[in-house]
Coordinates of C-alpha atoms and ligand atoms in Angstrom, one line a residue:
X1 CA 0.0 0.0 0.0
X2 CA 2.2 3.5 -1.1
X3 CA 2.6 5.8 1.9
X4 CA -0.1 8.2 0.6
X5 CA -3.2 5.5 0.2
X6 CA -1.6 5.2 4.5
X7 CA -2.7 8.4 4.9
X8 CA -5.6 9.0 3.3
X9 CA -7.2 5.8 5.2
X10 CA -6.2 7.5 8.3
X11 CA -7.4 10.6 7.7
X12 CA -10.9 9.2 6.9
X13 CA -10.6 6.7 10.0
X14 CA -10.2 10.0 11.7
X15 CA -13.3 11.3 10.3
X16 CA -15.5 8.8 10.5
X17 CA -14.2 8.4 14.0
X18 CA -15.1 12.0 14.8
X19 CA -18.8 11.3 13.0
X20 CA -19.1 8.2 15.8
X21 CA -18.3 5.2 13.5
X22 CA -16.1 3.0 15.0
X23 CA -13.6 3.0 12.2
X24 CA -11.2 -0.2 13.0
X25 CA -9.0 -0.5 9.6
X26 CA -9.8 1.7 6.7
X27 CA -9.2 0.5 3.6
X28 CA -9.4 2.4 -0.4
X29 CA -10.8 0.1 -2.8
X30 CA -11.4 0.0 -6.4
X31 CA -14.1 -1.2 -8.4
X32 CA -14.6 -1.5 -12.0
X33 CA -18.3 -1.7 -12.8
X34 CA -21.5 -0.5 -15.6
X35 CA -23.4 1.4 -13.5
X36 CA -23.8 4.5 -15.1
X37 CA -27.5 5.6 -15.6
X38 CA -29.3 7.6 -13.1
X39 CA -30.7 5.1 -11.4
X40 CA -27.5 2.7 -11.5
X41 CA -25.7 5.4 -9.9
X42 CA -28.4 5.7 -7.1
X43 CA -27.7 1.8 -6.6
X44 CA -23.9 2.6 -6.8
X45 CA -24.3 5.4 -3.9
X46 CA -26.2 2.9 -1.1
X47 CA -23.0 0.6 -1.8
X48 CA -20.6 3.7 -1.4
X49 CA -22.4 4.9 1.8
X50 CA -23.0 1.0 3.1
X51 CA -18.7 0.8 2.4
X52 CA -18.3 4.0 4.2
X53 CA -19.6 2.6 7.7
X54 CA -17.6 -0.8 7.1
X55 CA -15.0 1.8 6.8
X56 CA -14.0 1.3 3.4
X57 CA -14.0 3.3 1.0
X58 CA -14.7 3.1 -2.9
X59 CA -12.9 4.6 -5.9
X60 CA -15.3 3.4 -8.7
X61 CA -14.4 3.1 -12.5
X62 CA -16.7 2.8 -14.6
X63 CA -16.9 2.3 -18.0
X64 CA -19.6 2.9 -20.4
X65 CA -21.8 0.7 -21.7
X66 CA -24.9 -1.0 -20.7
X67 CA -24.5 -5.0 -21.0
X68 CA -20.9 -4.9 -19.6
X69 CA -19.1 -5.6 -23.0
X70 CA -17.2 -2.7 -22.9
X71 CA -16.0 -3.1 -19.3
X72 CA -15.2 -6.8 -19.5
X73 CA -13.2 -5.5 -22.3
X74 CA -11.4 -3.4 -19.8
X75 CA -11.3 -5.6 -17.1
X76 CA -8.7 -8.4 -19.4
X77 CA -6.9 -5.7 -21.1
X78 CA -6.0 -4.7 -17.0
X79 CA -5.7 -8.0 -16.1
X80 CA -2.9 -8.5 -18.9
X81 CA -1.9 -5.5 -18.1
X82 CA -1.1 -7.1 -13.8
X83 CA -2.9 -4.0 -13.1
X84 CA -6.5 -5.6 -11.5
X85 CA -9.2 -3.6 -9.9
X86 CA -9.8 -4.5 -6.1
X87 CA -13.5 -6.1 -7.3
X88 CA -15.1 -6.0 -10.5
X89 CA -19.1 -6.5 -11.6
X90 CA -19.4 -9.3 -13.3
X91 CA -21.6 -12.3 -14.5
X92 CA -22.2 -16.0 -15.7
X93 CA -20.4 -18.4 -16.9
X94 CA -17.2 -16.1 -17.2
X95 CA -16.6 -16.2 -13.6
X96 CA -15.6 -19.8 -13.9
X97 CA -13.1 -18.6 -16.4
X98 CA -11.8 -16.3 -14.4
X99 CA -11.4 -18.1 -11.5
X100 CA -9.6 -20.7 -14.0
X101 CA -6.7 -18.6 -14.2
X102 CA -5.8 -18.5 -11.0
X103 CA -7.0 -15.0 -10.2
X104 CA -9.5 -14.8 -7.3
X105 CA -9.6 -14.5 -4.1
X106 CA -12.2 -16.9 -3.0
X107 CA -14.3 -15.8 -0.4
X108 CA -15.5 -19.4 1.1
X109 CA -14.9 -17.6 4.7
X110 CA -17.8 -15.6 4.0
X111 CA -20.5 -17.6 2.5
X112 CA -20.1 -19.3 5.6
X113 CA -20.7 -16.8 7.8
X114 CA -23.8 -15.3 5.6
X115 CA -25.0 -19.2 5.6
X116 CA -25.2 -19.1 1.6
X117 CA -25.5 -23.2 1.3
X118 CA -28.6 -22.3 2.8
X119 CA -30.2 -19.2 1.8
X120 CA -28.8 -19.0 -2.3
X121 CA -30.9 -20.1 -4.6
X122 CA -29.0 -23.4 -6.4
X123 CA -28.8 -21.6 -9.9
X124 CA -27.4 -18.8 -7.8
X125 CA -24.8 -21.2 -5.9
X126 CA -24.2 -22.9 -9.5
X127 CA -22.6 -19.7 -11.1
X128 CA -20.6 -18.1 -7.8
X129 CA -18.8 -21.6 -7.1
X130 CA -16.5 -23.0 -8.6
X131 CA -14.1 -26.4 -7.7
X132 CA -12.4 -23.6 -5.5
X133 CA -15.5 -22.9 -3.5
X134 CA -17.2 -19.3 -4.0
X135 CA -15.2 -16.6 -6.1
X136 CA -17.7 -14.6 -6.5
X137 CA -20.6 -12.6 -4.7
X138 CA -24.3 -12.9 -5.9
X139 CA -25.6 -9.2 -5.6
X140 CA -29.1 -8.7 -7.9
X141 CA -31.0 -10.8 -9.7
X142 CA -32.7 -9.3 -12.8
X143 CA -35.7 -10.0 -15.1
X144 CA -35.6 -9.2 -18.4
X145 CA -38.8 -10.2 -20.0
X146 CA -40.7 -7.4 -18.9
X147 CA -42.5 -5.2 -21.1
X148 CA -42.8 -1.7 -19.3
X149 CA -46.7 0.1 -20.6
X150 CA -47.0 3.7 -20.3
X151 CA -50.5 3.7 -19.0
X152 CA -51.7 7.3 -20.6
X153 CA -50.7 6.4 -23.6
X154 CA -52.2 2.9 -23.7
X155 CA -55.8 4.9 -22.5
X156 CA -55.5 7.3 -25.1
X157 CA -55.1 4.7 -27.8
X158 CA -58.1 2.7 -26.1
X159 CA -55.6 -0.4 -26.2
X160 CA -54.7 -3.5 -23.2
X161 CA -51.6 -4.1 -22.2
X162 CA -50.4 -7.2 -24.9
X163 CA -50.7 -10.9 -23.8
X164 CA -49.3 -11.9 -27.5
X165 CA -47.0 -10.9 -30.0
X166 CA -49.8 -10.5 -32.8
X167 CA -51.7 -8.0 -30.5
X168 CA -47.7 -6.2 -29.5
X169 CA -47.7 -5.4 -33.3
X170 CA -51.1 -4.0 -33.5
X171 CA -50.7 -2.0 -30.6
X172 CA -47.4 -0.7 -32.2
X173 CA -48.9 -0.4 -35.5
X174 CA -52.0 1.9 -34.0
X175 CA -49.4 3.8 -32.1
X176 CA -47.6 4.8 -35.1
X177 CA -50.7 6.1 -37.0
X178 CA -50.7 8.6 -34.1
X179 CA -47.6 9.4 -34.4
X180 CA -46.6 8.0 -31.3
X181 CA -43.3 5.6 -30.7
X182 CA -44.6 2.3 -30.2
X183 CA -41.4 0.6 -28.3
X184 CA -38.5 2.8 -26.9
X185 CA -35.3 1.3 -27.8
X186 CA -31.7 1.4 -27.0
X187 CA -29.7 0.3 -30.5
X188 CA -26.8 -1.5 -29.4
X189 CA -26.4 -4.8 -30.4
X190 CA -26.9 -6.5 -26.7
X191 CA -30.3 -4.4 -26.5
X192 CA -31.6 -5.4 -30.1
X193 CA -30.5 -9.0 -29.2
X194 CA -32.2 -8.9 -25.9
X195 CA -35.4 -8.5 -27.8
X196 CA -34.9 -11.4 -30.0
X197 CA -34.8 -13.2 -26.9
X198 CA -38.2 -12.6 -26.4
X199 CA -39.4 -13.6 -29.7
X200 CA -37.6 -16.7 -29.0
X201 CA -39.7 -18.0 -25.9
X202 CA -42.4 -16.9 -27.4
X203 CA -41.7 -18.7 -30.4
X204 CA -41.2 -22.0 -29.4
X205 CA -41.6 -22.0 -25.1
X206 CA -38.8 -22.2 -22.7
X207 CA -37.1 -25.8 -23.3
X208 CA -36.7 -24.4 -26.9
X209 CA -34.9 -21.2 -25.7
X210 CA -32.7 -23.4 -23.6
X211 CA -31.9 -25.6 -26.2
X212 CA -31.4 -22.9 -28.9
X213 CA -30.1 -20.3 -27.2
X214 CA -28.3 -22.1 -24.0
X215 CA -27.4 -25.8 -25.6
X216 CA -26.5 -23.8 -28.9
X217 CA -28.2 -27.2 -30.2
X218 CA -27.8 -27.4 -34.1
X219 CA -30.7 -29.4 -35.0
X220 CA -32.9 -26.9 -32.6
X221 CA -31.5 -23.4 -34.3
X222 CA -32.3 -24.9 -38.0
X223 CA -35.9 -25.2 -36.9
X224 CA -39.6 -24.1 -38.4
X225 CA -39.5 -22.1 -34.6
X226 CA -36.5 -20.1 -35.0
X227 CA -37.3 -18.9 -38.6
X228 CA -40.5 -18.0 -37.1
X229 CA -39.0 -15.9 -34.1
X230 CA -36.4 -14.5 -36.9
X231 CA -39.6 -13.3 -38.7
X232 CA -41.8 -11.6 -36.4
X233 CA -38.2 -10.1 -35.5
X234 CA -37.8 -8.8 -38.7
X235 CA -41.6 -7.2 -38.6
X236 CA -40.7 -6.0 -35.2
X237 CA -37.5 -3.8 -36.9
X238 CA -39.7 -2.8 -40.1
X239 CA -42.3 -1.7 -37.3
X240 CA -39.5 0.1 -35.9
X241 CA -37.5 1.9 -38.6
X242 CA -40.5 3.4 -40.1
X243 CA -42.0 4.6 -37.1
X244 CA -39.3 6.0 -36.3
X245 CA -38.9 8.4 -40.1
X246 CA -42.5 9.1 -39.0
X247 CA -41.7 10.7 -35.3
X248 CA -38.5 12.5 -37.0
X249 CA -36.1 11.3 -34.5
X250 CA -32.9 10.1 -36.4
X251 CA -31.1 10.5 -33.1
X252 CA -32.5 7.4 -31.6
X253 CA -30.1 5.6 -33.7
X254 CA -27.1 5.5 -31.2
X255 CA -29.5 5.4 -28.3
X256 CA -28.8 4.0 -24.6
X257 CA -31.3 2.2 -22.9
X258 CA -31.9 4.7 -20.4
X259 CA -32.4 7.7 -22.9
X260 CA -34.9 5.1 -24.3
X261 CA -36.8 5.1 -20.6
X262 CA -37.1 8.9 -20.7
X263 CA -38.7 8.3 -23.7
X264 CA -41.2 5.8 -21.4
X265 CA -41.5 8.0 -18.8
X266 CA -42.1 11.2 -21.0
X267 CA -45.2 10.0 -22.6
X268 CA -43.1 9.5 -25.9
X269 CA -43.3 5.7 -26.2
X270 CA -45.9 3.4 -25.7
X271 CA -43.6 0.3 -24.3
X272 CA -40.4 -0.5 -23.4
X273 CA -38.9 -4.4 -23.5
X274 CA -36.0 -5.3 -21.0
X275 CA -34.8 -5.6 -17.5
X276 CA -36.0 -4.6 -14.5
X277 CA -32.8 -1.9 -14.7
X278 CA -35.5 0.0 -16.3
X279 CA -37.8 0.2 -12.8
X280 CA -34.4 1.2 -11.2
X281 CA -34.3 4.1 -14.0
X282 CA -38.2 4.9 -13.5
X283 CA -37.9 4.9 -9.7
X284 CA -35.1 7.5 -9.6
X285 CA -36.8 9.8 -11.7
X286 CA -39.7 9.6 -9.6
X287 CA -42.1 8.2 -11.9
X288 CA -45.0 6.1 -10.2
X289 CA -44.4 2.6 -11.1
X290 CA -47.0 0.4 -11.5
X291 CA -49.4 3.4 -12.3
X292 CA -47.7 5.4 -14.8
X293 CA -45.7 2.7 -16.0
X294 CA -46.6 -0.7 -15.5
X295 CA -44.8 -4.1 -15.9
X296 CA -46.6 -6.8 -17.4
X297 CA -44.2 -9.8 -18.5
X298 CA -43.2 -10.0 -22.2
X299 CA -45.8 -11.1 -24.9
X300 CA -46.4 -15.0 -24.5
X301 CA -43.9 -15.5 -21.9
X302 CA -46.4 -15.6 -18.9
X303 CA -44.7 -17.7 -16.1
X304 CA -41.6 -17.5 -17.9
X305 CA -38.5 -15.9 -15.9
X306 CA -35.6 -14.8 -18.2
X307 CA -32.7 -13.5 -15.8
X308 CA -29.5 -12.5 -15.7
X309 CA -27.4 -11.8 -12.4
X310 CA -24.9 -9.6 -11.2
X311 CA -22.0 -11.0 -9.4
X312 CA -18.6 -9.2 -8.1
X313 CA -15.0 -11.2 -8.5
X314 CA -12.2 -9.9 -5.7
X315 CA -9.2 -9.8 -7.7
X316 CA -5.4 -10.6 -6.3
X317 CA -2.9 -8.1 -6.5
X318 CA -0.1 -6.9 -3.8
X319 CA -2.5 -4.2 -2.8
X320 CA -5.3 -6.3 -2.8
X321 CA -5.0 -9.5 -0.2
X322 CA -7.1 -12.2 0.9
X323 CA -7.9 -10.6 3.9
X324 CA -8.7 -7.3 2.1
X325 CA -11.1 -9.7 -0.2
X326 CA -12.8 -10.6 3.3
X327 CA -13.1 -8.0 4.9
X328 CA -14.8 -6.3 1.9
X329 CA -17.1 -9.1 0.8
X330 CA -18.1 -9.7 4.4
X331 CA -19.5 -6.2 4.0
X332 CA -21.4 -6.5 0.6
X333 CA -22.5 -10.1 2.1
X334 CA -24.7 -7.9 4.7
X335 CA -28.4 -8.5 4.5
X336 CA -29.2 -5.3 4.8
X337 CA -27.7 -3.7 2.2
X338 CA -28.5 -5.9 -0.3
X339 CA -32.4 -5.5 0.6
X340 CA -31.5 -1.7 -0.3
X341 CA -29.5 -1.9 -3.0
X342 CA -32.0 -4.1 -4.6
X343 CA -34.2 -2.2 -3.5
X344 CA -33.4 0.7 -5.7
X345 CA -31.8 -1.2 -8.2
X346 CA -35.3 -2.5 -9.5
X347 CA -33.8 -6.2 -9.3
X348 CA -34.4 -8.8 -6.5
X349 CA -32.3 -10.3 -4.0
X350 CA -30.1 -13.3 -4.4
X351 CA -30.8 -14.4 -1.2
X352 CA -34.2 -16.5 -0.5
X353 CA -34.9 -15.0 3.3
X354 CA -35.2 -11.2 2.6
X355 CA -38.6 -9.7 3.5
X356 CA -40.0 -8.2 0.2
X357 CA -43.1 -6.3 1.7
X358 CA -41.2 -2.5 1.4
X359 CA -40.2 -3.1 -2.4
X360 CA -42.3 -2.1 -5.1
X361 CA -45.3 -3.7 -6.3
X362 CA -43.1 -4.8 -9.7
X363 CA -40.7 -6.2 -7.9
X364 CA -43.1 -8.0 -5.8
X365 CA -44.4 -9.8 -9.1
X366 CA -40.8 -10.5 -9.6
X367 CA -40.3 -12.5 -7.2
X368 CA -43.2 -14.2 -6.9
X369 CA -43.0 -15.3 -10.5
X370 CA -39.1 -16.5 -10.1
X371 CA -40.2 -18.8 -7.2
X372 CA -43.1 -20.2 -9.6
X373 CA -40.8 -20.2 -12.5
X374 CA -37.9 -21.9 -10.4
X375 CA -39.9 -24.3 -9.2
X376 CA -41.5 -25.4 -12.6
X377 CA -38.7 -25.8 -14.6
X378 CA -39.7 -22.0 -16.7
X379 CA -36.3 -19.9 -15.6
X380 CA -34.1 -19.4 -18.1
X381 CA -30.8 -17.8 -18.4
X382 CA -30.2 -14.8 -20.8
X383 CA -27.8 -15.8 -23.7
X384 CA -27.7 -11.8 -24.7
X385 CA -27.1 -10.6 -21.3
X386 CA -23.9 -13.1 -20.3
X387 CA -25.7 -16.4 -18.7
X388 CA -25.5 -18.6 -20.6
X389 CA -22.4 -19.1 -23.3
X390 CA -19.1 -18.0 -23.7
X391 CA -18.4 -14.5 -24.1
X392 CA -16.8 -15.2 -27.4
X393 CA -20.0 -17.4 -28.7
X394 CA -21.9 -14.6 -27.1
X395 CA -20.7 -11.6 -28.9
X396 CA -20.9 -13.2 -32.0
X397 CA -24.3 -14.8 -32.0
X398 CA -25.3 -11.2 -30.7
X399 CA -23.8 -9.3 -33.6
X400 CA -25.0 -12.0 -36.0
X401 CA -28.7 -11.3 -34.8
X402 CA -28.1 -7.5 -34.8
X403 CA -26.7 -7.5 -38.9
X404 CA -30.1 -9.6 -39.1
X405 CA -32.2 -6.7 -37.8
X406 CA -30.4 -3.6 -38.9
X407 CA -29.9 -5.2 -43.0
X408 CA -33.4 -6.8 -44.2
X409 CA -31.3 -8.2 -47.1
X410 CA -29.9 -10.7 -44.8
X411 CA -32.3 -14.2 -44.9
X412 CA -33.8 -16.5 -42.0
X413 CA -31.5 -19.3 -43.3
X414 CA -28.6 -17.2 -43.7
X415 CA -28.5 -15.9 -39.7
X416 CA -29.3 -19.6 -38.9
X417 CA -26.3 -21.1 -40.8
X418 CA -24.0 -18.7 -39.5
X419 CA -25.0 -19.1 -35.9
X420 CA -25.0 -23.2 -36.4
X421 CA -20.9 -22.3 -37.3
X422 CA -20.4 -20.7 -34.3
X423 CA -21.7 -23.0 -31.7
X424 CA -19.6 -25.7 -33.6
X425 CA -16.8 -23.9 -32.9
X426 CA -17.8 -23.1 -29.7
Ligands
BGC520 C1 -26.6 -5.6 -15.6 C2 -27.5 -4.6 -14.9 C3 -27.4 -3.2 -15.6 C4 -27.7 -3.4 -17.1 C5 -27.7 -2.1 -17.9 C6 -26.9 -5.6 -17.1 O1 -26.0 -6.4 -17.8 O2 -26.8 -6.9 -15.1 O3 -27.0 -4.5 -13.6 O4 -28.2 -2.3 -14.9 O5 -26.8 -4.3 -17.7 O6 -26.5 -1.4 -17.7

């Protein structure tokens, strides 16, 4: 630790020692993370202040880019680099990569003291532990086959929320006559993809998903299903692209998620598809959620829960030791704050035996459904959102199914041939 990270630790041990915490060792750590909407950063701020009275506290870096690409990006080229953040967000499958190279810290002294055997969910337990025991801490987990309504505008168009995909495309359709956005989009390719997702479980049902989009099973993607998802996939983006010529808004083209949520909250759109980051966004800006915007799950995926988690890996380093790993994921291990930074974060928590009764009404579906769902065999991982395959298989089945949606001269069979080639290379 250099001589002036010393004495900026005890200068804030001082402080917080003047405030009345009992500041026993103060430690500066650095974490490498996505958050950056407003209500991600609202999230981020309950971790700073729960780090503050564990006495430690957080330098954050965070790199743009909803999804994570961008920062996992960063995270290897620093890794290469023997330059590691102190913890990272992270999620899926690729902490069991990272853990393969010899790189965590694991942190089996704290599940047992938080009693995670116990109170994780096993598809929680599955992706934090590896051979090496936990090397990584569950934080949120998040639904992504909502679709958000804005409520005045569904009234004024004398509309229902959708149950099914042919009455989503009507209800776009009418919106666009009156010159309203039907679906508020972000356009990069994990966004675009996420919707496909959708289409997918709607398509053919969850086992399908799993075995098209988890498996990567080749007999599965070459099916009368998939071409059927690709289609209504392809109306969705014709639906889209002239709707938007007819709103004049040629800056939606680069759009974020969250810029797309304004667009929710603003009376602009009619719906929004995609994680429940969206009811952190809403929440933040103060918009009354479910009566302003409401969450109904995704066309034809009633009882289906599509999730993806957030996890964070303790990296080694000489400034960064096991006991420093402890110390700080015995603190993000608390109860308490992960009820509140779920809480605000519009996901749920990873652990089963947190009280739910304070948390919004959406969030109460939430986790009512992902019991059902977990219990029935009708949770599935998101491939888009880094569950489910490789990051390398992930990427490119994701940019595969974006060309599909942003070119129309690209065919069903086409998209379907060139994602059989890259699960057999996977
Ligand atoms: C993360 C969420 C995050 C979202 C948008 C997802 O991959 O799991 O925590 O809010 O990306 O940035």
């Amino acid at each position: 630790m250099t001589q002036s990270l010393h004495r900026h630790r005890t200068k804030l041990a001082l402080l917080l020692s003047l405030l009345g915490f009992n500041a026993v060792a103060v430690g500066e750590v650095e974490f490498l993370h996505w958050w950056t909407s407003n209500g991600e950063r609202k999230a981020l701020s309950v971790l700073d202040e729960h780090l503050i009275h564990s006495s430690l506290s957080v330098s954050t870096s965070s790199v743009l880019g909803g999804g994570g690409d961008s920062a996992m990006t960063v995270l290897q080229a620093r890794a290469l680099a023997g330059n590691t953040p102190s913890f990272a967000q992270i999620e899926g499958p690729s902490i069991k990569s990272w853990d393969a190279i010899g790189i965590l810290h694991n942190i089996n002294a704290v599940a047992k003291q938080h009693q995670w055997d116990d109170v994780l969910y096993p598809l929680t337990i599955d992706i934090n532990r590896t051979q090496n025991g936990y090397v990584a801490l569950p934080l949120t987990l998040h639904r992504l086959n909502w679709l958000w309504v804005n409520h005045q505008l569904l009234n004024k168009l004398g509309l229902e929320a959708p149950k099914t995909w042919p009455d989503m495309f009507d209800a776009m359709q009418k919106a666009r006559q009156e010159g309203i956005m039907p679906l508020a989009i972000g356009k990069q390719p994990w966004q675009i993809a996420q919707l496909f997702e959708s289409l997918v479980i709607a398509s053919g049902g969850v086992d399908f998903y799993n075995t098209v989009l988890v498996d990567l099973n080749k007999n599965n993607i070459d099916s009368d299903q998939m071409r059927h998802a690709l289609k209504q996939f392809r109306r969705l983006s014709e639906l889209l692209e002239v709707s938007e010529e007819s709103v004049n808004s040629t800056e939606l083209s680069n759009q974020k998620w969250d810029t797309a949520t304004a667009a929710l909250a603003n009376n602009e759109a009619l719906f929004q598809l995609g994680g429940d980051w969206i009811l952190g966004e809403l929440l933040a800006e103060n918009i009354s959620v479910p009566s302003h915007i409401g969450c109904y799950p995704a066309p034809q995926s009633h009882n289906i829960f599509l999730y993806n988690m957030d996890s964070f890996i303790f990296m080694k380093s000489k400034s960064f030791t096991q006991d420093d790993a402890i110390q700080l994921a015995n603190a993000l291990a608390d109860k308490e704050f992960q009820t509140r930074f779920n809480q605000v974060k519009g996901s749920i928590p990873v652990r089963s035996d947190i009280d739910l009764s304070s948390f919004n009404p959406c969030q109460i579906q939430s986790y009512k459904d992902f019991n059902y769902a977990i219990e029935h065999g009708l949770a599935a991982p998101s491939m888009t959102d880094s569950m489910a395959v490789n990051p390398m298989a992930q990427q490119a089945i994701n940019s595969e199914i974006f060309r599909y949606y942003r070119d129309s001269s690209v065919t069903e069979g086409e998209v379907i041939k060139r994602i059989i080639s890259i699960a057999e290379s996977n």
